[in-house]
CSV table of C-alpha atoms in Angstrom, one decimal:
chain,number,residue,atom,x,y,z
J,1,MET,CA,40.3,-19.4,27.0
J,2,LYS,CA,37.7,-16.9,28.0
J,3,LYS,CA,36.7,-14.5,25.2
J,4,LYS,CA,37.3,-10.9,26.0
J,5,GLY,CA,34.2,-8.8,26.0
J,6,ARG,CA,33.8,-5.7,24.0
J,7,LYS,CA,34.8,-2.6,25.9
J,8,PRO,CA,32.3,0.3,25.8
J,9,ARG,CA,33.6,3.3,23.9
J,10,ARG,CA,33.7,6.3,26.0
J,11,LYS,CA,32.6,9.6,24.6
J,12,GLN,CA,35.5,11.9,24.3
J,13,ASN,CA,35.0,15.6,24.8
J,14,LEU,CA,37.0,17.0,21.9
J,15,PRO,CA,37.7,20.7,21.8
J,16,LYS,CA,35.6,22.6,19.4
J,17,VAL,CA,37.4,23.9,16.4
J,18,ILE,CA,36.0,26.9,14.7
J,19,ALA,CA,36.4,26.8,11.0
J,20,PRO,CA,38.2,29.8,9.6
J,21,VAL,CA,36.0,32.2,7.7
J,22,GLU,CA,37.5,33.8,4.7
J,23,GLU,CA,36.5,37.4,4.3
J,24,GLU,CA,35.3,38.3,0.8
J,25,PRO,CA,37.2,41.0,-1.0
J,26,ALA,CA,35.7,44.5,-0.9
J,27,ALA,CA,34.9,44.4,-4.6
J,28,VAL,CA,32.8,41.3,-4.2
J,29,LYS,CA,31.2,42.5,-1.0
J,30,ASN,CA,30.2,45.9,-2.5
J,31,ALA,CA,29.0,44.5,-5.8
J,32,PRO,CA,25.2,44.4,-6.3
J,33,HIS,CA,23.7,40.9,-5.5
J,34,THR,CA,20.3,39.7,-6.6
J,35,PHE,CA,17.6,37.2,-5.6
J,36,VAL,CA,15.4,35.8,-8.4
J,37,ILE,CA,12.3,34.1,-7.1
J,38,ARG,CA,8.8,33.3,-8.5
J,39,ARG,CA,5.4,33.6,-6.9
J,40,GLY,CA,1.8,32.8,-7.8
J,41,GLU,CA,0.7,29.8,-9.8
J,42,ARG,CA,3.1,27.1,-10.8
J,43,CYS,CA,4.2,26.8,-14.4
J,44,SER,CA,7.2,24.8,-15.7
J,45,SER,CA,8.1,27.4,-18.4
J,46,VAL,CA,8.0,30.3,-15.9
J,47,GLY,CA,10.2,28.3,-13.5
J,48,ARG,CA,12.6,27.7,-16.4
J,49,LEU,CA,12.5,31.4,-17.2
J,50,SER,CA,13.5,32.3,-13.6
J,51,ARG,CA,16.4,30.0,-13.8
J,52,ASP,CA,17.6,31.5,-17.1
J,53,PHE,CA,17.3,34.9,-15.5
J,54,ARG,CA,19.5,33.8,-12.6
J,55,ARG,CA,22.0,32.5,-15.1
J,56,MET,CA,22.0,35.9,-16.8
J,57,MET,CA,22.7,37.7,-13.5
J,58,GLU,CA,25.6,35.4,-12.5
J,59,PRO,CA,28.0,35.4,-10.7
J,60,PHE,CA,26.5,37.8,-8.1
J,61,THR,CA,23.2,35.9,-7.6
J,62,ALA,CA,21.9,32.8,-5.7
J,63,SER,CA,21.9,30.3,-8.6
J,64,ASN,CA,20.8,27.4,-6.4
J,65,LEU,CA,18.2,29.2,-4.3
J,66,ARG,CA,15.5,26.9,-3.1
J,67,GLU,CA,12.1,28.5,-2.7
J,68,ARG,CA,8.9,26.9,-1.3
J,69,ARG,CA,5.3,27.9,-1.1
J,70,ILE,CA,5.6,28.6,2.6
J,71,ASN,CA,8.3,31.1,2.0
J,72,LYS,CA,7.2,34.7,1.8
J,73,VAL,CA,8.8,37.9,0.4
J,74,LYS,CA,9.4,38.9,4.0
J,75,ASP,CA,11.7,35.9,4.5
J,76,PHE,CA,13.9,36.9,1.6
J,77,VAL,CA,14.0,40.5,2.8
J,78,GLN,CA,15.3,39.4,6.2
J,79,LEU,CA,18.1,37.4,4.6
J,80,SER,CA,19.1,40.2,2.2
J,81,GLY,CA,21.3,42.0,4.7
J,82,PHE,CA,23.3,38.9,5.6
J,83,PHE,CA,24.0,38.0,1.9
J,84,HIS,CA,24.6,41.7,0.8
J,85,VAL,CA,21.5,41.5,-1.6
J,86,SER,CA,20.7,44.8,-3.2
J,87,HIS,CA,17.9,43.8,-5.6
J,88,MET,CA,15.2,41.2,-5.8
J,89,CYS,CA,13.5,40.1,-9.0
J,90,VAL,CA,10.1,38.4,-8.6
J,91,PHE,CA,8.2,36.6,-11.4
J,92,SER,CA,4.5,36.5,-10.4
J,93,LEU,CA,2.1,34.4,-12.5
J,94,THR,CA,-1.7,35.0,-12.3
J,95,PRO,CA,-4.5,33.6,-14.5
J,96,GLN,CA,-4.5,36.9,-16.4
J,97,THR,CA,-0.8,37.9,-16.8
J,98,LEU,CA,2.8,37.4,-16.0
J,99,SER,CA,4.6,40.2,-14.2
J,100,LEU,CA,8.2,41.0,-13.2
J,101,LYS,CA,8.9,43.1,-10.1
J,102,VAL,CA,12.3,44.6,-9.6
J,103,ILE,CA,12.7,45.7,-5.9
J,104,ARG,CA,15.5,47.7,-4.4
J,105,MET,CA,16.3,46.3,-1.1
J,106,PRO,CA,15.4,46.9,1.6
J,107,LYS,CA,13.2,50.0,1.4
J,108,GLY,CA,12.3,50.2,-2.3
J,109,PRO,CA,11.4,51.5,-4.8
J,110,THR,CA,9.5,48.7,-6.6
J,111,LEU,CA,9.1,48.6,-10.3
J,112,THR,CA,6.4,46.4,-11.8
J,113,PHE,CA,6.6,45.3,-15.4
J,114,LYS,CA,4.0,43.4,-17.4
J,115,VAL,CA,5.7,40.6,-19.5
J,116,HIS,CA,4.2,40.5,-23.0
J,117,GLN,CA,6.5,37.9,-24.5
J,118,TYR,CA,9.4,35.7,-23.5
J,119,SER,CA,11.6,33.0,-24.9
J,120,LEU,CA,13.7,30.5,-23.0
J,121,ALA,CA,17.4,30.2,-23.4
J,122,LYS,CA,17.2,26.7,-24.8
J,123,ASP,CA,14.8,27.8,-27.5
J,124,VAL,CA,17.0,30.8,-28.5
J,125,ILE,CA,20.1,28.6,-28.7
J,126,SER,CA,18.4,25.8,-30.7
J,127,LYS,CA,17.1,28.3,-33.3
J,128,ALA,CA,20.5,29.9,-33.8
J,129,ARG,CA,22.4,29.0,-37.0
J,130,LYS,CA,25.7,28.7,-35.2
J,131,GLN,CA,25.3,27.7,-31.6
J,132,TYR,CA,28.0,29.1,-29.3
J,133,VAL,CA,27.9,28.8,-25.5
J,134,ASP,CA,31.0,29.3,-23.4
J,135,GLU,CA,30.7,28.3,-19.8
J,136,ASP,CA,33.7,30.5,-18.7
J,137,CYS,CA,31.8,33.6,-19.7
J,138,PHE,CA,29.4,33.2,-16.8
J,139,LYS,CA,32.3,33.6,-14.3
J,140,THR,CA,32.3,37.3,-14.8
J,141,ALA,CA,29.5,39.9,-14.6
J,142,PRO,CA,28.0,41.1,-17.9
J,143,LEU,CA,28.1,44.5,-19.5
J,144,VAL,CA,24.8,46.4,-19.4
J,145,ILE,CA,23.8,48.5,-22.5
J,146,LEU,CA,20.9,50.9,-22.3
J,147,ASN,CA,19.3,52.2,-25.5
J,148,SER,CA,16.7,55.1,-25.8
J,149,PHE,CA,16.3,55.7,-22.1
J,150,SER,CA,17.1,59.4,-22.4
J,151,GLY,CA,13.5,60.7,-22.9
J,152,GLU,CA,11.5,63.0,-20.8
J,153,GLY,CA,9.9,61.6,-17.6
J,154,MET,CA,11.1,60.7,-14.2
J,155,HIS,CA,10.0,57.1,-14.7
J,156,LEU,CA,12.6,56.6,-17.5
J,157,LYS,CA,15.4,58.0,-15.4
J,158,LEU,CA,14.4,55.7,-12.5
J,159,MET,CA,14.2,52.7,-14.8
J,160,ALA,CA,17.7,53.5,-16.3
J,161,SER,CA,19.3,53.9,-12.8
J,162,THR,CA,17.6,50.7,-11.5
J,163,PHE,CA,18.9,48.6,-14.4
J,164,GLN,CA,22.4,50.1,-14.2
J,165,ASN,CA,22.6,49.4,-10.4
J,166,MET,CA,21.6,45.8,-10.8
J,167,PHE,CA,25.0,45.1,-12.4
J,168,PRO,CA,28.5,46.0,-11.0
J,169,PRO,CA,29.9,49.3,-12.3
J,170,ILE,CA,32.8,49.4,-14.8
J,171,ASN,CA,35.8,51.6,-14.5
J,172,LEU,CA,37.0,52.3,-18.1
J,173,SER,CA,40.6,53.2,-17.0
J,174,THR,CA,41.2,49.9,-15.0
J,175,VAL,CA,38.9,47.4,-16.7
J,176,LYS,CA,40.3,44.3,-18.4
J,177,LEU,CA,38.8,43.5,-21.7
J,178,SER,CA,39.2,39.8,-21.1
J,179,THR,CA,36.5,40.0,-18.4
J,180,LEU,CA,33.9,41.4,-20.7
J,181,LYS,CA,32.5,38.2,-22.3
J,182,ARG,CA,28.8,38.9,-22.0
J,183,CYS,CA,26.5,41.9,-22.5
J,184,VAL,CA,22.8,42.6,-21.6
J,185,LEU,CA,21.0,44.9,-24.0
J,186,LEU,CA,17.9,46.8,-22.8
J,187,SER,CA,16.2,48.8,-25.6
J,188,TYR,CA,13.2,51.1,-25.0
J,189,ASN,CA,10.7,51.9,-27.6
J,190,PRO,CA,9.1,55.3,-26.9
J,191,VAL,CA,6.1,54.7,-29.2
J,192,SER,CA,4.9,51.3,-27.9
J,193,LYS,CA,6.6,51.8,-24.5
J,194,LEU,CA,8.0,48.3,-24.7
J,195,ILE,CA,11.4,47.2,-23.3
J,196,ASP,CA,13.3,44.5,-25.1
J,197,LEU,CA,15.8,42.5,-23.0
J,198,ARG,CA,18.5,40.5,-24.9
J,199,HIS,CA,21.5,38.5,-23.6
J,200,TYR,CA,24.6,38.0,-25.8
J,201,SER,CA,28.0,36.3,-25.6
J,202,VAL,CA,30.9,38.4,-27.0
J,203,THR,CA,33.8,37.0,-29.1
J,204,LEU,CA,36.6,38.7,-30.9
J,205,VAL,CA,38.2,37.5,-34.2
J,206,PRO,CA,41.3,39.2,-35.8
J,207,VAL,CA,40.8,40.6,-39.3
J,208,ASN,CA,43.0,41.2,-42.3
J,209,LEU,CA,44.4,37.6,-42.0
J,210,ASN,CA,44.4,34.8,-44.4
J,211,ARG,CA,41.4,32.5,-43.9
J,212,GLY,CA,43.6,29.5,-43.2
J,213,VAL,CA,45.7,31.4,-40.7
J,214,LYS,CA,42.6,32.7,-39.0
J,215,LYS,CA,41.4,29.2,-38.6
J,216,ILE,CA,44.6,28.2,-36.9
J,217,VAL,CA,44.7,31.3,-34.7
J,218,THR,CA,41.1,30.9,-33.5
J,219,ARG,CA,41.7,27.2,-32.9
J,220,ASN,CA,39.0,26.2,-35.3
J,221,ILE,CA,41.2,23.8,-37.2
J,222,PRO,CA,39.3,21.4,-39.5
J,223,ASN,CA,40.3,18.0,-40.7
J,224,LEU,CA,43.7,18.2,-42.4
J,225,GLY,CA,43.8,14.6,-43.7
J,226,ARG,CA,43.5,15.6,-47.3
J,227,PHE,CA,46.5,17.9,-47.2
J,228,GLU,CA,50.1,16.8,-47.6
J,229,ASP,CA,51.5,19.8,-45.8
J,230,ILE,CA,50.3,22.6,-43.5
J,231,ALA,CA,51.4,25.1,-46.1
J,232,ASP,CA,48.7,23.8,-48.5
J,233,PHE,CA,46.1,24.6,-45.9
J,234,VAL,CA,47.4,28.1,-45.2
J,235,GLU,CA,47.7,29.0,-48.9
J,236,LYS,CA,44.3,27.8,-49.9
J,237,GLY,CA,41.6,30.0,-48.4
J,238,HIS,CA,38.5,28.3,-49.8
J,239,LEU,CA,37.9,26.4,-46.5
J,240,LEU,CA,36.1,29.4,-45.0
J,241,SER,CA,32.4,29.7,-46.0
J,242,GLU,CA,31.0,33.0,-47.3
J,243,SER,CA,28.7,33.3,-44.3
J,244,GLU,CA,31.7,34.0,-42.0
J,245,LEU,CA,32.8,37.1,-43.9
J,246,ASP,CA,33.3,40.0,-41.5
J,247,ASP,CA,31.2,43.1,-41.4
J,248,GLU,CA,33.2,46.3,-41.6
J,249,ASP,CA,30.8,48.0,-39.0
J,250,ALA,CA,31.8,45.5,-36.4
J,251,HIS,CA,35.6,46.2,-36.7
J,252,VAL,CA,37.1,47.7,-33.5
J,253,VAL,CA,40.7,48.7,-32.5
J,254,LEU,CA,41.7,47.0,-29.3
J,255,PRO,CA,43.6,49.0,-26.6
J,256,GLN,CA,44.9,45.8,-24.9
J,257,ASN,CA,46.3,42.4,-26.0
J,258,LEU,CA,43.9,39.5,-25.9
J,259,LYS,CA,44.1,35.8,-26.7
J,260,ARG,CA,43.7,34.1,-30.0
J,261,GLY,CA,45.5,36.6,-32.2
J,262,ASN,CA,43.8,39.8,-30.9
J,263,LEU,CA,46.6,42.2,-30.4
J,264,ALA,CA,46.6,45.8,-29.2
J,265,ASP,CA,46.3,48.6,-31.8
J,266,ASN,CA,45.1,46.0,-34.4
J,267,GLN,CA,41.6,45.6,-35.8
J,268,SER,CA,39.4,42.8,-34.6
J,269,SER,CA,35.9,41.8,-35.5
J,270,LEU,CA,33.3,41.9,-32.7
J,271,ARG,CA,30.7,39.1,-32.9
J,272,LEU,CA,27.6,38.6,-30.7
J,273,HIS,CA,26.0,35.3,-30.1
J,274,GLU,CA,22.6,35.4,-28.5
J,275,ILE,CA,22.3,32.9,-25.6
J,276,GLY,CA,18.9,34.0,-24.2
J,277,PRO,CA,16.5,34.6,-22.6
J,278,ARG,CA,14.4,37.1,-24.4
J,279,ILE,CA,11.9,39.2,-22.6
J,280,THR,CA,9.5,41.9,-23.9
J,281,MET,CA,7.9,43.9,-21.1
J,282,ARG,CA,6.2,47.2,-20.3
J,283,LEU,CA,6.4,49.3,-17.1
J,284,MET,CA,3.1,49.4,-15.3
J,285,LYS,CA,3.7,51.2,-12.0
J,286,ILE,CA,6.4,52.4,-9.6
J,287,GLU,CA,5.9,52.2,-5.8
J,288,ASP,CA,7.8,54.1,-3.2
J,289,ASP,CA,8.1,51.4,-0.6
J,290,LEU,CA,8.6,47.6,-0.7
J,291,MET,CA,5.6,46.6,-2.8
J,292,THR,CA,3.1,48.4,-0.5
J,293,GLY,CA,4.1,52.0,-0.6
J,294,GLU,CA,2.8,55.1,-2.4
J,295,VAL,CA,2.3,54.8,-6.1
J,296,LEU,CA,4.7,57.3,-7.8
J,297,TYR,CA,3.8,56.4,-11.4
J,298,HIS,CA,1.1,54.4,-13.1
J,299,ASP,CA,0.8,53.6,-16.7
J,300,TYR,CA,-3.0,54.0,-17.2
J,301,ILE,CA,-4.4,55.3,-13.9
J,302,ALA,CA,-4.2,59.0,-13.1
J,303,LYS,CA,-5.4,60.5,-9.9
J,304,SER,CA,-6.0,64.1,-8.9
J,305,ALA,CA,-3.9,65.9,-6.3
J,306,ILE,CA,-6.8,65.7,-3.7
J,307,GLU,CA,-7.0,61.9,-4.1
J,308,VAL,CA,-3.3,61.6,-3.8
J,309,GLU,CA,-3.3,63.7,-0.6
J,310,ALA,CA,-6.1,61.6,0.9
J,311,LEU,CA,-4.3,58.4,0.2
J,312,ARG,CA,-1.1,59.8,1.7
J,313,LYS,CA,-2.9,60.8,4.9
J,314,LYS,CA,-4.6,57.4,5.1
J,315,ARG,CA,-1.3,55.6,4.7
J,316,ALA,CA,0.3,57.8,7.4
J,317,GLN,CA,-2.5,57.0,9.8
J,318,LEU,CA,-2.1,53.3,9.2
J,319,ARG,CA,1.7,53.5,9.7
J,320,LYS,CA,1.1,55.4,13.0
J,321,LEU,CA,-1.3,52.7,14.2
J,322,LYS,CA,1.1,50.0,13.4
J,323,GLU,CA,3.9,51.8,15.3
J,324,GLN,CA,1.6,52.2,18.3
J,325,ARG,CA,0.7,48.5,18.3
J,326,LYS,CA,4.3,47.6,18.1
J,327,GLN,CA,5.2,49.9,21.0
J,328,LYS,CA,2.4,48.4,23.1
J,329,GLN,CA,3.6,44.9,22.4
J,330,GLU,CA,7.1,45.8,23.5
J,331,ASP,CA,5.8,47.5,26.7
J,332,ASN,CA,3.7,44.4,27.6
J,333,GLN,CA,6.6,42.2,27.0
J,334,LYS,CA,8.9,44.3,29.2
J,335,LYS,CA,6.2,44.3,31.9
J,336,LYS,CA,5.9,40.5,31.9
J,337,GLU,CA,9.6,40.1,32.2
J,338,ARG,CA,9.7,42.5,35.1
J,339,GLN,CA,6.9,40.6,36.9
J,340,LYS,CA,8.7,37.3,36.4
J,341,GLU,CA,11.8,38.7,37.9
J,342,GLU,CA,10.0,40.1,40.9
J,343,HIS,CA,8.2,36.9,41.5
J,344,ARG,CA,11.4,34.9,41.1
J,345,ALA,CA,13.2,37.1,43.6
J,346,LYS,CA,10.3,37.1,46.1
J,347,THR,CA,9.9,33.3,46.1
J,348,SER,CA,13.6,32.6,46.3
J,349,GLY,CA,13.9,35.1,49.3
J,350,GLN,CA,10.9,33.5,51.1
J,351,ALA,CA,12.2,30.0,50.6
J,352,ALA,CA,15.6,30.9,52.0
J,353,LYS,CA,14.1,32.7,55.0
J,354,GLY,CA,11.9,29.6,55.8
J,355,ALA,CA,14.8,27.2,55.5
J,356,THR,CA,16.9,29.2,57.8
J,357,ALA,CA,14.2,29.5,60.5
J,358,GLY,CA,13.1,25.9,60.2
J,359,GLN,CA,9.4,27.0,59.9
J,360,ILE,CA,6.8,27.2,57.2
J,361,GLY,CA,7.2,30.2,54.9
J,362,GLU,CA,4.6,32.9,54.4
J,363,ALA,CA,3.6,31.6,51.0
J,364,ASP,CA,3.0,28.0,52.3
J,365,ARG,CA,1.0,29.3,55.2
J,366,GLN,CA,-1.3,31.3,52.9
J,367,LEU,CA,-1.8,28.2,50.7
J,368,LEU,CA,-2.8,26.1,53.8
J,369,LYS,CA,-5.3,28.8,54.8
J,370,ASP,CA,-6.8,28.9,51.4
J,371,ALA,CA,-7.2,25.2,51.3
J,372,GLU,CA,-8.9,25.0,54.7
J,373,GLU,CA,-11.4,27.8,53.7
J,374,ALA,CA,-12.1,26.0,50.4
J,375,VAL,CA,-12.8,22.7,52.1
J,376,GLY,CA,-14.7,23.9,55.2
J,377,ASP,CA,-16.8,21.8,57.5
J,378,ILE,CA,-19.2,19.4,55.8
J,379,SER,CA,-22.7,19.4,57.3
J,380,ASP,CA,-25.6,17.2,56.4
J,381,GLU,CA,-28.3,19.6,57.6
J,382,ASP,CA,-28.9,21.0,54.1
J,383,ASP,CA,-29.3,17.5,52.8
J,384,ARG,CA,-31.9,16.6,55.5
J,385,ASP,CA,-33.9,19.8,54.8
J,386,TYR,CA,-33.9,19.0,51.1
J,387,TYR,CA,-35.1,15.5,51.8
J,388,ARG,CA,-38.0,16.8,54.0
J,389,GLU,CA,-39.1,19.3,51.3
J,390,GLU,CA,-39.1,16.8,48.5
J,391,ILE,CA,-40.4,13.6,50.2
J,392,GLY,CA,-42.5,15.1,53.0
J,393,ASN,CA,-41.2,12.8,55.8
J,394,ASN,CA,-38.2,12.9,58.1
J,395,PRO,CA,-35.2,10.9,56.8
J,396,ASP,CA,-33.9,7.8,58.5
J,397,GLU,CA,-31.0,8.2,60.8
J,398,GLU,CA,-29.1,5.5,59.0
J,399,LEU,CA,-29.3,7.4,55.7
J,400,PHE,CA,-26.7,10.0,56.8
J,401,ASP,CA,-24.6,8.0,59.3
J,402,SER,CA,-22.1,7.0,56.6
J,403,ALA,CA,-21.6,10.6,55.7
J,404,ARG,CA,-21.2,11.6,59.3
J,405,GLY,CA,-18.7,9.0,60.2
J,406,GLY,CA,-16.5,9.2,57.0
J,407,ASN,CA,-14.0,11.9,56.4
J,408,ARG,CA,-14.9,13.6,53.1
J,409,LYS,CA,-12.2,16.2,53.3
J,410,ARG,CA,-9.7,16.0,50.5
J,411,PRO,CA,-6.1,15.7,51.7
J,412,PHE,CA,-4.0,18.8,51.2
J,413,ILE,CA,-1.4,18.1,48.5
J,414,PRO,CA,1.7,20.4,48.6
J,415,LYS,CA,2.6,22.1,45.3
J,416,GLY,CA,5.2,20.3,43.3
J,417,SER,CA,4.7,16.8,44.9
J,418,ASN,CA,4.2,13.7,42.7
J,419,TYR,CA,1.3,12.3,44.8
J,420,SER,CA,-1.9,11.6,42.9
J,421,LEU,CA,-5.5,11.1,44.1
J,422,LYS,CA,-6.3,8.8,41.1
J,423,PRO,CA,-6.8,5.2,42.1
J,424,LYS,CA,-4.2,2.8,41.0
J,425,LYS,CA,-4.9,0.4,38.2
J,426,PRO,CA,-5.8,-3.0,39.6
J,427,ARG,CA,-3.3,-5.8,38.8
J,428,MET,CA,-4.7,-8.4,36.4
J,429,ASP,CA,-4.7,-11.9,37.8
J,430,ARG,CA,-5.1,-14.3,34.9
J,431,ARG,CA,-5.3,-17.3,37.3
J,432,LYS,CA,-8.8,-16.3,38.6
J,433,GLU,CA,-10.1,-16.0,35.0
J,434,PHE,CA,-9.0,-19.6,34.3
J,435,GLU,CA,-10.5,-20.9,37.5
J,436,GLU,CA,-13.8,-19.2,36.8
J,437,ASP,CA,-13.8,-20.8,33.3
J,438,ASP,CA,-13.2,-24.2,34.7
J,439,ARG,CA,-16.0,-23.8,37.3
J,440,LEU,CA,-18.5,-22.8,34.6
J,441,ALA,CA,-17.4,-25.7,32.5
J,442,ARG,CA,-18.0,-28.2,35.4
J,443,GLN,CA,-21.4,-26.7,36.0
J,444,ASP,CA,-22.4,-27.1,32.4
J,445,SER,CA,-21.3,-30.7,32.4
J,446,LYS,CA,-23.3,-31.5,35.5
J,447,LYS,CA,-26.4,-29.9,34.0
J,448,ARG,CA,-26.0,-32.1,30.9
J,449,GLY,CA,-25.9,-35.2,33.0
J,450,GLY,CA,-22.4,-36.2,32.1
J,451,LYS,CA,-20.8,-38.9,34.3
J,452,GLY,CA,-17.3,-39.7,35.1
J,453,ASN,CA,-16.2,-36.1,35.2
J,454,ASN,CA,-14.2,-36.2,38.4
J,455,GLN,CA,-11.7,-33.6,37.4
J,456,LYS,CA,-10.9,-31.2,40.2
J,457,GLY,CA,-9.2,-27.9,40.2
J,458,GLY,CA,-8.6,-25.6,37.4
J,459,LYS,CA,-5.8,-25.2,34.9
J,460,PHE,CA,-3.2,-24.5,37.5
J,461,ASN,CA,-4.3,-27.3,39.9
J,462,ARG,CA,-3.7,-30.0,37.3
J,463,ARG,CA,-0.5,-31.9,37.9
J,464,LYS,CA,2.0,-32.5,35.2
J,465,GLY,CA,1.6,-35.9,33.5
J,466,SER,CA,-1.6,-36.7,35.3
J,467,THR,CA,-4.6,-38.2,33.4
J,468,THR,CA,-8.2,-38.2,34.3
J,469,GLN,CA,-11.2,-40.2,33.4
J,470,ASN,CA,-12.5,-37.5,31.3
J,471,ASP,CA,-9.5,-37.7,28.9
J,472,TYR,CA,-10.5,-41.3,27.9
J,473,GLN,CA,-14.2,-40.8,27.9
J,474,GLY,CA,-14.5,-41.1,24.1
J,475,LYS,CA,-12.6,-44.4,24.0
J,476,SER,CA,-14.4,-46.3,26.7
J,477,LYS,CA,-17.1,-47.7,24.5
J,478,TYR,CA,-14.7,-49.0,21.9
J,479,SER,CA,-12.5,-50.7,24.5
J,480,GLN,CA,-15.6,-52.2,26.1
J,481,GLY,CA,-17.1,-53.5,22.9
J,482,GLY,CA,-13.7,-55.0,21.8
J,483,ARG,CA,-13.4,-57.6,24.6
J,484,LYS,CA,-13.3,-61.3,23.7
J,485,GLY,CA,-16.5,-63.1,24.5
J,486,GLY,CA,-18.3,-59.9,25.4
J,487,LYS,CA,-22.0,-59.8,24.7
J,488,GLY,CA,-23.1,-57.6,21.9
J,489,GLY,CA,-19.5,-57.0,20.9
J,490,ASN,CA,-17.8,-57.4,17.6
J,491,VAL,CA,-14.1,-58.1,17.6
J,492,ARG,CA,-13.4,-56.9,14.1
J,493,ASN,CA,-15.5,-53.7,14.2
J,494,GLY,CA,-14.6,-53.0,17.8
J,495,GLY,CA,-18.2,-51.8,18.6
J,496,PRO,CA,-21.8,-53.1,19.2
J,497,LYS,CA,-23.7,-54.7,16.4
J,498,SER,CA,-27.1,-53.2,17.2
J,499,GLY,CA,-28.5,-50.7,19.6
J,500,LYS,CA,-30.8,-53.2,21.4
J,501,LYS,CA,-28.1,-55.7,22.5
J,502,PHE,CA,-26.0,-52.7,23.7
J,503,LYS,CA,-28.8,-51.5,25.9
J,504,SER,CA,-29.5,-55.0,27.3
J,505,SER,CA,-25.9,-55.5,28.2
J,506,LYS,CA,-26.0,-52.2,30.1
J,507,ARG,CA,-29.0,-53.2,32.1
J,508,LYS,CA,-27.4,-56.4,33.3
């Protein structure tokens, strides 16, 4: 039975299905989003710091943003509109210092801070006496708290508004306390002009309860193997250590019901667990535009009004030149497009006209005329005159006969044809090479005086299974010396005994 062959699978043109795009809620779309990137020299601790900063800004940030050396700030600025990014934080490391730039997208201002000290989140958590990290708290935005930003100076107001706008606003009348699980504290020291950034996780514990009951309510139940009944655990309150005693200053009255025994109109203890990172920084300067604008404030450089006005004029002149170059480029691009369209329309119209009339078009006729003028008539009079001047005698007639008889004009090749003037590559015939090798080998053998070499032809002329005398040339003397009764032969050894007897037998 004949085996069936495999049928080729035909490509099916399936209809394209557009995946449904879910629109984000207005609250999520209008919330401030951030990009956190790093520039400058590479350092593992700075990279870890940038990742901790991203984790602090969650959930409205690009947590898995992949940045490369080839990426520039301009690339992130172009993507900011698509992803609704309102701020960008750039950690820039140089051999002298580490700086943090907070940029308001897309037109500034830009705040540059000098980082004096920083601690990573893993170091902060490892040094804590009681480590507490809740992964669910990063699903909601943190609460920002500003301390001592009410001093004099426009730079303080600009800093305060920038930090507040980096996080989503909170409406106190509609906010749910269950969503406030983290807080970011920014404290300004007016004497040293340093800003301390801290990141905490917030927990609530009910107060005025028995220690055993509090353990059960907060789900921190220890090992109950040594108790006979749950009542023994509730009545005995010695299981709670003295370090967990509540501070009266941290007691608050809740307006809403929360989980784990925190009821409305009851007191609860507010506890903060630092989860990092820590950053101590100082404001250096404020720029009007995106990292390249006018300097509105500088920490240690002060300029007079005349210098500021000169810089402003210079910046305006540079901006004007940039706009002129951009406009010129756009005009040149439009001009090229217009010329292309005119040329396309002209060539298409001429081709259609020539095809209808059955004659050569105007463009082809002009090309033929240009080719004839370029080639021209070849004359050898100039060559004869040059020969007389250099040699001093008249040239022979045979010297220029070949040039006169041959046609040296190059053929006219129409535009768009595949014809080429390059000579074709000669076909390699391996048979001629083998015949030449055989001929040279026979010549060498004749020169050496070899006899019995009657082989004719080359490698391809030799018949299959044929033998020649040259194949057995090395065995003839042994067969000759091995005959019975032969002179000078030895039957056992199969060769001559001595050289003299061998020569004498050959002479006979």
